[in-house]
CSV table of C-alpha atoms in Angstrom, one decimal:
chain,number,residue,atom,x,y,z
K,1403,UNK,CA,0.0,0.0,0.0
K,1404,UNK,CA,2.9,2.4,0.8
K,1405,UNK,CA,4.4,1.9,-2.7
K,1406,UNK,CA,1.0,2.6,-4.3
K,1407,UNK,CA,0.5,5.7,-2.2
K,1408,UNK,CA,4.0,6.9,-3.1
K,1409,UNK,CA,3.4,6.3,-6.7
K,1410,UNK,CA,0.1,8.1,-6.6
K,1411,UNK,CA,1.7,11.1,-4.9
K,1412,UNK,CA,4.3,11.3,-7.6
K,1413,UNK,CA,1.7,11.1,-10.3
K,1414,UNK,CA,-0.4,13.9,-8.8
K,1415,UNK,CA,2.2,16.3,-10.1
K,1416,UNK,CA,1.7,15.1,-13.7
K,1417,UNK,CA,5.4,14.6,-14.3
K,1418,UNK,CA,7.0,14.3,-17.7
K,1419,UNK,CA,9.6,11.9,-16.2
K,1420,UNK,CA,9.0,9.5,-13.4
K,1421,UNK,CA,12.0,8.0,-11.6
K,1422,UNK,CA,11.5,4.7,-9.8
K,1423,UNK,CA,14.1,3.0,-7.7
K,1424,UNK,CA,13.3,-0.7,-7.2
K,1425,UNK,CA,9.6,-0.1,-7.3
K,1426,UNK,CA,8.6,-3.7,-6.7
K,1427,UNK,CA,11.2,-4.6,-4.0
K,1428,UNK,CA,9.6,-6.5,-1.2
K,1429,UNK,CA,6.4,-7.2,-3.0
K,1430,UNK,CA,4.9,-10.6,-3.7
K,1431,UNK,CA,4.6,-11.8,-7.3
K,1432,UNK,CA,1.0,-10.7,-7.7
K,1433,UNK,CA,1.6,-7.2,-6.4
K,1434,UNK,CA,4.7,-6.9,-8.6
K,1435,UNK,CA,2.6,-7.8,-11.6
K,1436,UNK,CA,-0.1,-5.3,-10.6
K,1437,UNK,CA,2.6,-2.6,-10.2
K,1438,UNK,CA,4.2,-3.4,-13.5
K,1439,UNK,CA,0.8,-3.0,-15.2
K,1440,UNK,CA,0.3,0.3,-13.5
K,1441,UNK,CA,3.7,1.6,-14.6
K,1442,UNK,CA,3.0,0.6,-18.2
K,1443,UNK,CA,-0.5,2.2,-18.1
K,1444,UNK,CA,0.9,5.4,-16.7
K,1445,UNK,CA,3.6,5.6,-19.3
K,1446,UNK,CA,1.1,4.9,-22.1
K,1447,UNK,CA,-1.9,6.9,-20.9
K,1448,UNK,CA,-0.1,9.9,-19.4
K,1449,UNK,CA,2.7,10.1,-21.8
K,1450,UNK,CA,5.2,10.1,-19.0
K,1451,UNK,CA,8.7,8.6,-19.4
K,1452,UNK,CA,9.4,6.2,-16.7
K,1453,UNK,CA,13.0,5.5,-15.7
K,1454,UNK,CA,13.3,2.5,-13.5
K,1455,UNK,CA,16.2,1.1,-11.7
K,1456,UNK,CA,15.7,-2.6,-10.9
K,1457,UNK,CA,17.6,-5.9,-10.6
K,1458,UNK,CA,14.4,-7.8,-11.3
K,1459,UNK,CA,14.9,-8.8,-15.0
K,1460,UNK,CA,11.4,-10.1,-15.6
K,1461,UNK,CA,9.9,-6.7,-14.5
K,1462,UNK,CA,12.5,-4.8,-16.6
K,1463,UNK,CA,11.6,-6.8,-19.7
K,1464,UNK,CA,7.9,-6.5,-19.1
K,1465,UNK,CA,7.9,-2.7,-18.4
K,1466,UNK,CA,10.7,-1.4,-20.5
K,1467,UNK,CA,10.9,-0.3,-24.1
K,1468,UNK,CA,14.7,0.2,-23.8
K,1469,UNK,CA,17.1,-1.2,-21.2
K,1470,UNK,CA,20.6,-0.3,-20.1
K,1471,UNK,CA,22.6,-2.7,-18.1
K,1472,UNK,CA,25.4,-1.6,-15.8
K,1473,UNK,CA,28.4,-3.5,-14.7
K,1474,UNK,CA,31.0,-2.0,-12.3
K,1475,UNK,CA,29.5,1.5,-12.9
K,1476,UNK,CA,29.6,1.3,-16.7
K,1477,UNK,CA,26.9,0.8,-19.2
K,1478,UNK,CA,27.7,-2.5,-21.0
K,1479,UNK,CA,24.5,-2.8,-23.0
K,1480,UNK,CA,21.8,-0.3,-24.0
K,1481,UNK,CA,19.3,-1.7,-26.5
K,1482,UNK,CA,15.6,-2.2,-27.2
K,1483,UNK,CA,14.0,-4.9,-25.0
K,1484,UNK,CA,13.8,-7.3,-27.9
K,1485,UNK,CA,17.6,-7.5,-28.0
K,1486,UNK,CA,17.7,-8.5,-24.4
K,1487,UNK,CA,14.9,-11.0,-24.8
K,1488,UNK,CA,16.7,-12.7,-27.8
K,1489,UNK,CA,19.9,-12.9,-25.7
K,1490,UNK,CA,18.0,-14.3,-22.7
K,1491,UNK,CA,16.1,-16.9,-24.8
K,1492,UNK,CA,19.2,-18.2,-26.7
K,1493,UNK,CA,20.0,-21.9,-26.2
K,1494,UNK,CA,22.8,-23.1,-23.9
K,1495,UNK,CA,25.6,-22.4,-26.4
K,1496,UNK,CA,26.9,-18.9,-25.8
K,1497,UNK,CA,30.2,-19.4,-27.6
K,1498,UNK,CA,29.5,-16.9,-30.4
K,1499,UNK,CA,28.7,-14.1,-28.0
K,1500,UNK,CA,31.1,-11.3,-27.1
K,1501,UNK,CA,32.3,-11.1,-23.4
K,1502,UNK,CA,29.9,-8.3,-22.6
K,1503,UNK,CA,27.0,-10.2,-24.3
K,1504,UNK,CA,27.8,-13.3,-22.2
K,1505,UNK,CA,27.8,-11.2,-19.0
K,1506,UNK,CA,24.4,-9.6,-19.9
K,1507,UNK,CA,23.0,-13.1,-20.7
K,1508,UNK,CA,24.2,-14.5,-17.4
K,1509,UNK,CA,22.6,-11.7,-15.5
K,1510,UNK,CA,19.3,-11.9,-17.5
K,1511,UNK,CA,19.0,-15.7,-17.0
K,1512,UNK,CA,20.4,-15.8,-13.4
K,1513,UNK,CA,22.9,-18.4,-14.5
K,1514,UNK,CA,25.4,-19.6,-11.8
K,1515,UNK,CA,28.2,-20.0,-14.3
K,1516,UNK,CA,29.6,-17.4,-16.7
K,1517,UNK,CA,31.9,-14.4,-16.8
K,1518,UNK,CA,30.5,-12.8,-13.7
K,1519,UNK,CA,31.1,-16.0,-11.7
K,1520,UNK,CA,34.6,-16.4,-13.1
K,1521,UNK,CA,35.8,-13.1,-11.7
K,1522,UNK,CA,34.5,-13.8,-8.2
K,1523,UNK,CA,37.0,-14.5,-5.5
K,1524,UNK,CA,35.7,-17.7,-3.8
K,1525,UNK,CA,37.0,-16.5,-0.4
K,1526,UNK,CA,35.5,-13.0,-0.7
K,1527,UNK,CA,32.2,-14.0,0.9
K,1528,UNK,CA,34.0,-15.3,4.0
K,1529,UNK,CA,36.1,-12.1,4.2
K,1530,UNK,CA,33.1,-9.8,3.8
K,1531,UNK,CA,30.8,-11.8,6.1
K,1532,UNK,CA,33.1,-12.8,8.9
K,1533,UNK,CA,35.9,-10.2,8.5
K,1534,UNK,CA,38.4,-13.0,8.6
K,1535,UNK,CA,41.1,-14.3,6.3
K,1536,UNK,CA,40.1,-17.7,4.8
K,1537,UNK,CA,43.3,-19.4,6.1
K,1538,UNK,CA,42.3,-18.6,9.7
K,1539,UNK,CA,38.8,-19.9,9.7
K,1540,UNK,CA,37.9,-22.9,11.9
K,1541,UNK,CA,37.1,-26.2,10.3
K,1542,UNK,CA,33.5,-27.4,10.8
């Protein structure tokens, strides 16, 4: 309800551009679908441009006309949604894709393996979570 009220307050000003930061964070799938439909309707009926920041790929592909994907503070892809959908729906063979296309594909699909996973330090989680060096952790 708070999200809908905040959205309504923003719309009361009849904005040309509406900025949304993680609009469906914390919502269940049904409420997320409702909010996505509302954002699409507002954009279409009011002529407002909606700029949405989200990590929820399904919502981004449903709402967006164009998407930009960031990695390490840089835009690595900015295309129409159909480009992202084609990349996401490709089969398992990604060998013909460029490095940044493989990264985008991994993020879109939520794959556990790919270029993003390859650059992870396997001990970084322990260091961040426990503040310890991996060689000093106790055996369980």
